[in-house]
Short mmCIF file of C-alpha atoms in Angstrom, two decimals:
data_model
loop_
_atom_site.label_atom_id
_atom_site.label_comp_id
_atom_site.label_asym_id
_atom_site.label_seq_id
_atom_site.Cartn_x
_atom_site.Cartn_y
_atom_site.Cartn_z
CA UNK A 1 70.88 67.02 23.86
CA UNK A 2 71.04 67.37 20.09
CA UNK A 3 72.95 64.09 19.87
CA UNK A 4 70.34 62.27 21.95
CA UNK A 5 67.52 63.82 19.93
CA UNK A 6 69.13 62.66 16.68
CA UNK A 7 69.66 59.16 18.10
CA UNK A 8 65.99 58.93 19.09
CA UNK A 9 64.99 60.00 15.58
CA UNK A 10 67.39 57.68 13.77
CA UNK A 11 66.45 54.65 15.88
CA UNK A 12 62.76 55.56 16.18
CA UNK A 13 62.73 55.05 19.94
CA UNK A 14 61.63 56.91 23.05
CA UNK A 15 64.50 58.03 25.27
CA UNK A 16 64.54 59.38 28.84
CA UNK A 17 67.78 61.03 29.88
CA UNK A 18 68.83 62.74 33.11
CA UNK A 19 71.05 65.81 33.25
CA UNK A 20 71.55 69.35 34.56
CA UNK A 21 69.28 72.10 33.29
CA UNK A 22 70.06 75.81 33.38
CA UNK A 23 67.16 78.26 33.63
CA UNK A 24 68.38 81.80 33.06
CA UNK A 25 65.84 84.12 34.64
CA UNK A 26 67.95 87.18 33.88
CA UNK A 27 66.43 87.08 30.39
CA UNK A 28 62.86 86.79 29.16
CA UNK A 29 61.45 83.24 29.46
CA UNK A 30 58.54 81.62 27.57
CA UNK A 31 55.03 81.90 29.00
CA UNK A 32 54.39 79.34 31.73
CA UNK A 33 57.98 79.27 33.00
CA UNK A 34 58.33 80.36 36.65
CA UNK A 35 60.99 82.94 37.43
CA UNK A 36 60.68 84.01 41.09
CA UNK A 37 63.92 86.02 40.91
CA UNK A 38 66.08 87.46 38.19
CA UNK A 39 68.89 84.92 38.51
CA UNK A 40 70.08 81.61 37.12
CA UNK A 41 68.64 78.32 38.43
CA UNK A 42 70.18 74.88 37.96
CA UNK A 43 67.87 71.85 38.12
CA UNK A 44 68.40 68.09 38.16
CA UNK A 45 66.14 67.25 35.22
CA UNK A 46 64.73 64.36 33.19
CA UNK A 47 64.07 65.04 29.52
CA UNK A 48 61.92 62.75 27.36
CA UNK A 49 62.32 62.44 23.57
CA UNK A 50 59.79 60.71 21.31
CA UNK A 51 60.54 58.72 18.15
CA UNK A 52 60.91 61.91 16.09
CA UNK A 53 63.52 63.34 18.47
CA UNK A 54 61.07 65.88 19.84
CA UNK A 55 61.11 66.77 23.56
CA UNK A 56 57.69 65.70 24.85
CA UNK A 57 58.12 65.93 28.62
CA UNK A 58 60.38 67.29 31.33
CA UNK A 59 60.62 66.65 35.07
CA UNK A 60 62.67 68.62 37.59
CA UNK A 61 63.78 66.81 40.72
CA UNK A 62 61.76 67.83 43.77
CA UNK A 63 63.63 66.16 46.65
CA UNK A 64 67.33 66.93 46.43
CA UNK A 65 69.91 64.72 48.17
CA UNK A 66 72.31 67.49 49.16
CA UNK A 67 73.09 68.78 45.65
CA UNK A 68 73.81 72.27 46.93
CA UNK A 69 74.40 73.66 43.44
CA UNK A 70 70.89 72.63 42.39
CA UNK A 71 67.48 74.16 43.06
CA UNK A 72 64.49 71.91 43.77
CA UNK A 73 61.68 72.16 41.25
CA UNK A 74 59.94 75.51 41.61
CA UNK A 75 56.59 73.73 41.15
CA UNK A 76 55.92 70.11 42.19
CA UNK A 77 54.90 69.10 38.67
CA UNK A 78 54.63 65.37 37.95
CA UNK A 79 56.52 63.73 35.11
CA UNK A 80 54.06 61.82 32.89
CA UNK A 81 54.12 61.04 29.16
CA UNK A 82 52.14 58.89 26.74
CA UNK A 83 53.57 56.61 24.05
CA UNK A 84 52.25 55.38 20.72
CA UNK A 85 52.33 51.78 21.97
CA UNK A 86 49.62 52.32 24.55
CA UNK A 87 51.65 52.77 27.74
CA UNK A 88 51.68 55.87 29.95
CA UNK A 89 54.92 56.35 31.89
CA UNK A 90 55.63 58.31 35.03
CA UNK A 91 59.18 59.38 35.84
CA UNK A 92 61.12 60.99 38.65
CA UNK A 93 64.71 61.08 39.92
CA UNK A 94 66.66 59.19 42.58
CA UNK A 95 65.77 60.51 46.09
CA UNK A 96 62.27 61.41 44.84
CA UNK A 97 61.53 57.68 45.17
CA UNK A 98 61.35 58.02 48.95
CA UNK A 99 58.63 60.67 49.06
CA UNK A 100 54.88 61.04 48.73
CA UNK A 101 55.38 63.70 46.07
CA UNK A 102 56.20 62.70 43.41
CA UNK A 103 56.74 58.94 43.77
CA UNK A 104 53.43 57.86 45.29
CA UNK A 105 51.40 60.70 43.83
CA UNK A 106 52.35 59.99 40.22
CA UNK A 107 51.08 56.42 40.61
CA UNK A 108 47.91 57.11 42.57
CA UNK A 109 46.81 60.46 41.14
CA UNK A 110 47.90 59.91 37.54
CA UNK A 111 47.08 56.17 37.68
CA UNK A 112 50.43 55.32 36.15
CA UNK A 113 51.60 51.70 36.27
CA UNK A 114 55.01 52.07 34.60
CA UNK A 115 57.84 54.11 36.11
CA UNK A 116 61.17 55.24 34.69
CA UNK A 117 63.70 56.03 37.39
CA UNK A 118 67.14 57.50 36.55
CA UNK A 119 69.22 57.37 39.70
CA UNK A 120 72.52 57.55 41.50
CA UNK A 121 71.42 55.11 44.16
CA UNK A 122 73.01 54.26 47.51
CA UNK A 123 72.06 50.73 48.53
CA UNK A 124 71.33 50.43 52.23
CA UNK A 125 71.11 47.27 54.33
CA UNK A 126 68.96 45.57 55.33
CA UNK A 127 65.93 46.94 53.45
CA UNK A 128 66.74 49.31 50.57
CA UNK A 129 69.00 47.83 47.91
CA UNK A 130 69.22 46.98 44.27
CA UNK A 131 69.15 48.00 40.65
CA UNK A 132 67.16 46.37 37.88
CA UNK A 133 64.02 46.20 35.77
CA UNK A 134 60.90 45.12 37.65
CA UNK A 135 57.37 44.15 36.63
CA UNK A 136 54.82 44.34 39.42
CA UNK A 137 54.19 41.13 41.32
CA UNK A 138 56.44 39.24 38.91
CA UNK A 139 59.37 40.97 40.60
CA UNK A 140 62.76 41.54 39.01
CA UNK A 141 62.95 40.68 35.31
CA UNK A 142 66.65 41.42 35.49
CA UNK A 143 68.72 42.70 38.41
CA UNK A 144 72.35 43.38 39.19
CA UNK A 145 74.53 44.05 42.22
CA UNK A 146 78.08 44.39 40.87
CA UNK A 147 81.03 43.93 43.17
CA UNK A 148 83.29 46.22 41.17
CA UNK A 149 82.67 49.55 39.41
CA UNK A 150 81.10 48.72 36.08
CA UNK A 151 78.92 49.91 33.23
CA UNK A 152 76.16 47.50 32.33
CA UNK A 153 73.13 47.86 30.08
CA UNK A 154 70.17 45.87 31.42
CA UNK A 155 67.68 44.70 28.79
CA UNK A 156 64.35 42.96 29.37
CA UNK A 157 61.04 42.69 27.53
CA UNK A 158 58.52 44.34 29.87
CA UNK A 159 54.84 43.35 29.56
CA UNK A 160 52.32 46.15 29.11
CA UNK A 161 50.34 44.77 32.05
CA UNK A 162 52.71 44.76 35.06
CA UNK A 163 53.27 41.30 36.48
CA UNK A 164 51.78 39.48 33.50
CA UNK A 165 55.03 37.95 32.28
CA UNK A 166 54.51 35.27 29.62
CA UNK A 167 58.02 34.96 28.17
CA UNK A 168 61.38 33.94 29.69
CA UNK A 169 63.34 36.80 31.24
CA UNK A 170 67.04 37.20 32.08
CA UNK A 171 66.81 37.11 35.89
CA UNK A 172 69.59 38.14 38.29
CA UNK A 173 73.17 38.76 37.20
CA UNK A 174 75.37 37.43 40.01
CA UNK A 175 78.89 38.71 40.54
CA UNK A 176 81.84 36.72 41.86
CA UNK A 177 81.56 36.69 45.69
CA UNK A 178 85.23 37.64 45.95
CA UNK A 179 84.49 40.91 44.14
CA UNK A 180 81.74 41.78 46.58
CA UNK A 181 84.06 41.36 49.57
CA UNK A 182 85.69 44.69 48.73
CA UNK A 183 82.51 46.75 48.69
CA UNK A 184 80.79 48.62 51.47
CA UNK A 185 77.10 49.31 52.01
CA UNK A 186 75.53 51.91 54.22
CA UNK A 187 73.26 50.69 57.02
CA UNK A 188 69.76 51.82 58.00
CA UNK A 189 70.39 54.25 60.88
CA UNK A 190 67.05 53.35 62.48
CA UNK A 191 68.13 49.77 63.33
CA UNK A 192 69.30 50.77 66.85
CA UNK A 193 65.81 52.23 67.38
CA UNK A 194 64.02 48.99 66.45
CA UNK A 195 62.25 47.06 69.17
CA UNK A 196 63.90 43.72 68.45
CA UNK A 197 64.40 40.17 69.58
CA UNK A 198 67.20 37.73 68.79
CA UNK A 199 65.97 34.59 67.05
CA UNK A 200 66.98 31.22 68.44
CA UNK A 201 67.17 27.86 66.72
CA UNK A 202 63.88 25.96 66.75
CA UNK A 203 60.27 27.11 66.78
CA UNK A 204 59.16 30.43 68.23
CA UNK A 205 56.11 32.65 67.99
CA UNK A 206 55.97 36.10 69.54
CA UNK A 207 54.71 39.65 69.09
CA UNK A 208 56.68 42.90 69.11
CA UNK A 209 55.02 46.32 69.37
CA UNK A 210 56.23 49.83 68.64
CA UNK A 211 53.63 52.61 68.87
CA UNK A 212 51.04 52.00 66.13
CA UNK A 213 52.70 48.89 64.65
CA UNK A 214 52.17 45.38 65.99
CA UNK A 215 54.16 42.53 64.46
CA UNK A 216 53.68 38.82 65.07
CA UNK A 217 56.47 36.47 64.02
CA UNK A 218 56.10 32.73 63.54
CA UNK A 219 59.53 31.19 62.95
CA UNK A 220 61.16 27.79 62.78
CA UNK A 221 64.89 28.31 62.33
CA UNK A 222 67.52 25.67 61.65
CA UNK A 223 71.25 25.89 61.00
CA UNK A 224 73.45 24.80 58.13
CA UNK A 225 76.72 22.94 58.46
CA UNK A 226 79.23 25.75 58.61
CA UNK A 227 81.67 27.29 61.08
CA UNK A 228 80.52 30.89 60.61
CA UNK A 229 76.86 31.79 60.98
CA UNK A 230 74.73 34.87 60.71
CA UNK A 231 72.39 35.56 63.60
CA UNK A 232 68.92 36.96 62.96
CA UNK A 233 66.73 39.47 64.72
CA UNK A 234 63.06 40.20 64.45
CA UNK A 235 62.41 43.91 64.62
CA UNK A 236 59.61 46.46 64.60
CA UNK A 237 59.90 50.22 64.25
CA UNK A 238 57.42 53.06 63.96
CA UNK A 239 59.17 56.39 63.98
CA UNK A 240 61.41 58.82 62.14
CA UNK A 241 64.73 57.98 60.53
CA UNK A 242 67.49 60.04 58.93
CA UNK A 243 68.57 59.80 55.31
CA UNK A 244 72.32 60.34 55.71
CA UNK A 245 71.66 63.62 57.53
CA UNK A 246 70.11 65.16 54.41
CA UNK A 247 66.46 64.69 55.40
CA UNK A 248 64.27 62.69 57.78
CA UNK A 249 61.24 60.55 57.05
CA UNK A 250 58.59 58.57 58.88
CA UNK A 251 58.78 54.80 58.51
CA UNK A 252 56.91 51.72 59.71
CA UNK A 253 58.87 48.47 59.62
CA UNK A 254 58.26 44.87 60.57
CA UNK A 255 60.88 42.30 59.60
CA UNK A 256 63.64 39.75 60.04
CA UNK A 257 67.22 40.79 59.30
CA UNK A 258 70.71 39.33 59.60
CA UNK A 259 73.40 40.33 62.09
CA UNK A 260 77.06 39.33 62.32
CA UNK A 261 76.67 38.35 65.97
CA UNK A 262 74.17 38.63 68.83
CA UNK A 263 74.55 42.38 69.31
CA UNK A 264 72.16 44.91 67.79
CA UNK A 265 75.10 47.00 66.57
CA UNK A 266 76.16 44.18 64.23
CA UNK A 267 72.84 44.14 62.37
CA UNK A 268 72.72 45.47 58.84
CA UNK A 269 76.35 44.43 58.41
CA UNK A 270 77.79 41.57 56.39
CA UNK A 271 80.71 39.26 56.93
CA UNK A 272 83.93 40.76 55.60
CA UNK A 273 84.95 37.68 53.61
CA UNK A 274 82.79 35.30 51.61
CA UNK A 275 82.15 31.95 53.28
CA UNK A 276 79.64 29.33 52.15
CA UNK A 277 76.83 28.12 54.43
CA UNK A 278 76.45 31.17 56.67
CA UNK A 279 72.69 31.75 56.67
CA UNK A 280 69.93 29.98 58.53
CA UNK A 281 67.27 27.74 57.06
CA UNK A 282 63.84 29.16 57.77
CA UNK A 283 61.67 26.07 57.76
CA UNK A 284 58.81 28.41 58.65
CA UNK A 285 58.67 32.19 58.47
CA UNK A 286 55.42 34.14 58.67
CA UNK A 287 55.24 37.85 59.53
CA UNK A 288 51.89 39.44 60.33
CA UNK A 289 51.91 43.22 60.72
CA UNK A 290 49.03 45.38 61.92
CA UNK A 291 49.49 48.95 60.75
CA UNK A 292 47.20 51.96 60.35
CA UNK A 293 45.15 51.92 57.16
CA UNK A 294 46.28 54.66 54.74
CA UNK A 295 44.16 57.81 54.60
CA UNK A 296 43.83 59.83 51.40
CA UNK A 297 45.27 63.35 51.50
CA UNK A 298 42.65 64.89 49.25
CA UNK A 299 44.59 67.95 48.14
CA UNK A 300 47.26 65.57 46.81
CA UNK A 301 44.93 62.71 45.76
CA UNK A 302 47.46 60.45 47.46
CA UNK A 303 47.62 58.16 50.50
CA UNK A 304 49.36 59.39 53.64
CA UNK A 305 51.29 56.12 54.02
CA UNK A 306 52.34 53.07 52.03
CA UNK A 307 53.80 49.62 52.74
CA UNK A 308 55.95 47.34 50.56
CA UNK A 309 57.26 43.79 51.01
CA UNK A 310 61.07 43.83 50.77
CA UNK A 311 63.41 40.85 50.55
CA UNK A 312 67.11 40.21 50.10
CA UNK A 313 69.35 37.17 49.98
CA UNK A 314 73.02 37.24 50.96
CA UNK A 315 73.96 38.18 47.40
CA UNK A 316 71.86 41.31 48.06
CA UNK A 317 69.41 40.27 45.38
CA UNK A 318 65.63 40.21 45.86
CA UNK A 319 63.95 36.85 46.31
CA UNK A 320 61.98 35.65 43.32
CA UNK A 321 58.25 36.31 43.62
CA UNK A 322 57.57 32.56 43.77
CA UNK A 323 59.68 32.28 46.94
CA UNK A 324 57.23 34.19 49.17
CA UNK A 325 53.66 35.44 49.39
CA UNK A 326 52.28 38.80 50.47
CA UNK A 327 48.68 39.78 51.22
CA UNK A 328 46.96 42.70 52.90
CA UNK A 329 43.43 43.09 54.23
CA UNK A 330 41.98 46.37 55.54
CA UNK A 331 39.73 46.28 58.61
CA UNK A 332 38.55 49.88 58.97
CA UNK A 333 41.42 51.79 60.58
CA UNK A 334 43.84 48.84 60.68
CA UNK A 335 45.35 46.93 57.78
CA UNK A 336 46.78 43.45 58.32
CA UNK A 337 49.80 42.66 56.15
CA UNK A 338 50.94 39.03 55.94
CA UNK A 339 54.23 37.89 54.43
CA UNK A 340 55.22 34.22 54.24
CA UNK A 341 58.43 32.59 53.01
CA UNK A 342 57.75 29.61 50.74
CA UNK A 343 61.35 28.62 49.93
CA UNK A 344 63.01 27.48 53.13
CA UNK A 345 66.37 27.13 51.37
CA UNK A 346 66.53 30.80 50.36
CA UNK A 347 69.82 32.27 51.58
CA UNK A 348 67.99 34.93 53.52
CA UNK A 349 69.48 38.23 54.59
CA UNK A 350 66.29 40.23 55.16
CA UNK A 351 62.55 39.63 54.90
CA UNK A 352 60.35 42.54 55.89
CA UNK A 353 57.38 44.82 55.49
CA UNK A 354 58.76 48.32 54.95
CA UNK A 355 56.50 51.34 54.93
CA UNK A 356 56.52 55.11 54.85
CA UNK A 357 54.46 57.48 56.99
CA UNK A 358 54.70 60.83 55.24
CA UNK A 359 53.05 62.98 57.94
CA UNK A 360 56.16 62.76 60.14
CA UNK A 361 58.67 63.70 57.43
CA UNK A 362 60.99 66.45 58.62
CA UNK A 363 60.65 65.60 62.32
CA UNK A 364 63.61 64.75 64.55
CA UNK A 365 64.81 61.17 64.12
CA UNK A 366 64.12 58.67 66.89
CA UNK A 367 67.00 58.02 69.31
CA UNK A 368 68.49 54.53 69.75
CA UNK A 369 66.87 52.27 72.32
CA UNK A 370 68.89 51.35 75.42
CA UNK A 371 70.65 48.00 75.43
CA UNK A 372 67.92 46.55 77.63
CA UNK A 373 65.50 46.10 74.73
CA UNK A 374 61.75 46.32 75.11
CA UNK A 375 60.13 43.08 73.94
CA UNK A 376 56.48 42.10 74.08
CA UNK A 377 55.78 38.40 73.68
CA UNK A 378 52.30 36.95 73.41
CA UNK A 379 53.26 33.37 72.63
CA UNK A 380 56.17 31.73 74.47
CA UNK A 381 59.19 30.60 72.52
CA UNK A 382 59.67 26.85 72.22
CA UNK A 383 63.25 26.14 71.16
CA UNK A 384 63.93 22.95 69.23
CA UNK A 385 67.10 21.63 67.60
CA UNK A 386 67.53 22.18 63.87
CA UNK A 387 70.03 21.62 61.09
CA UNK A 388 71.09 24.23 58.57
CA UNK A 389 73.23 27.25 57.34
CA UNK A 390 73.72 29.13 54.03
CA UNK A 391 75.59 31.67 51.95
CA UNK A 392 76.84 35.15 52.53
CA UNK A 393 78.12 37.68 50.20
CA UNK A 394 79.33 41.11 51.13
CA UNK A 395 79.35 44.86 51.83
CA UNK A 396 78.45 47.29 49.16
CA UNK A 397 77.60 50.67 47.91
CA UNK A 398 75.90 50.63 44.54
CA UNK A 399 75.95 53.78 42.51
CA UNK A 400 74.45 53.82 39.09
CA UNK A 401 73.36 56.30 36.48
CA UNK A 402 70.55 54.97 34.34
CA UNK A 403 69.18 56.03 30.97
CA UNK A 404 65.99 54.24 29.94
CA UNK A 405 65.00 53.50 26.36
CA UNK A 406 61.43 52.56 25.42
CA UNK A 407 60.71 50.56 22.27
CA UNK A 408 57.56 49.36 20.60
CA UNK A 409 56.74 45.75 21.61
#
């Protein structure tokens, strides 16, 4: 800690670092420090240093991912700090990202627009992947999905107003496809519980329903010239999923995702060896989802649900923001989310609306659906011949520790 403090002072920069914190409650602690019992507590903690090397903020992880040697924060305090260059940052740690407190609360209650997120992240197909620096609707300023264990410092100039990017930025760092062949990713365990439908070549429009989520898909799918092809499913899910057996959480999902073959069990997987021209060409792809409008939980000053557009190509990189559009319109108790692909040549792996419903966190996860899937179709499918295929890339588990440095722009 002393070394980091000195480095912040010498370089006149803000530094956020993640580490283990020992609180010894067997001895007298300063006023304001909670000590429920006379024992030692170990926390997973962020510490923030200013330009003088002074500690100006601390955040203790609230939602532990296993971590049996650690104690969750004794109080659900939010991590927020101000800088001398006019930006207020929120910060939390890894698995906290998935929860109402602190991830959503720090944005909505504290009105923070910039987040620092140290993490040891497990990428999960088809929806939750990636590592990078992002700026609102502008998307990823720089992103990486390495195929081999590596240490990489990502650097990008981040605008003070999220999404208002006026200068060139680095963009994605692509690894050699052969490297990615050796890596494994975990798969969303809720996929077998999705109400889903296999996409066919040609034009099709249909609606799938699961509880309080209604999804309409308008698709024109063609195939590339290749011998090995991904298949795609449209899926909808409103229920409870598991996070690797550590916790459960409520989710609402509406999307298109790739599968190795026609079976549901092959979805969220990737081909074991890189081959070119394995994805479809989506000459048209529009997803319209009707989901409950979020309700404010007043004691938390935070919505009870949230929805994000999520995308991935076969390199497991997000699509650029110019490659799709996303809008939402609230009609009283129902919000209509619309997502449209604008680049038909994108090597698409997944394209979805992914949301959290916090009220059902902690409940038992939904069981898989039987093989005879439930499908609700409002508009008949009209197959038509097409012509296209695309790329693949691989299977991977991304783990990364991140230390963020803030400089005056």
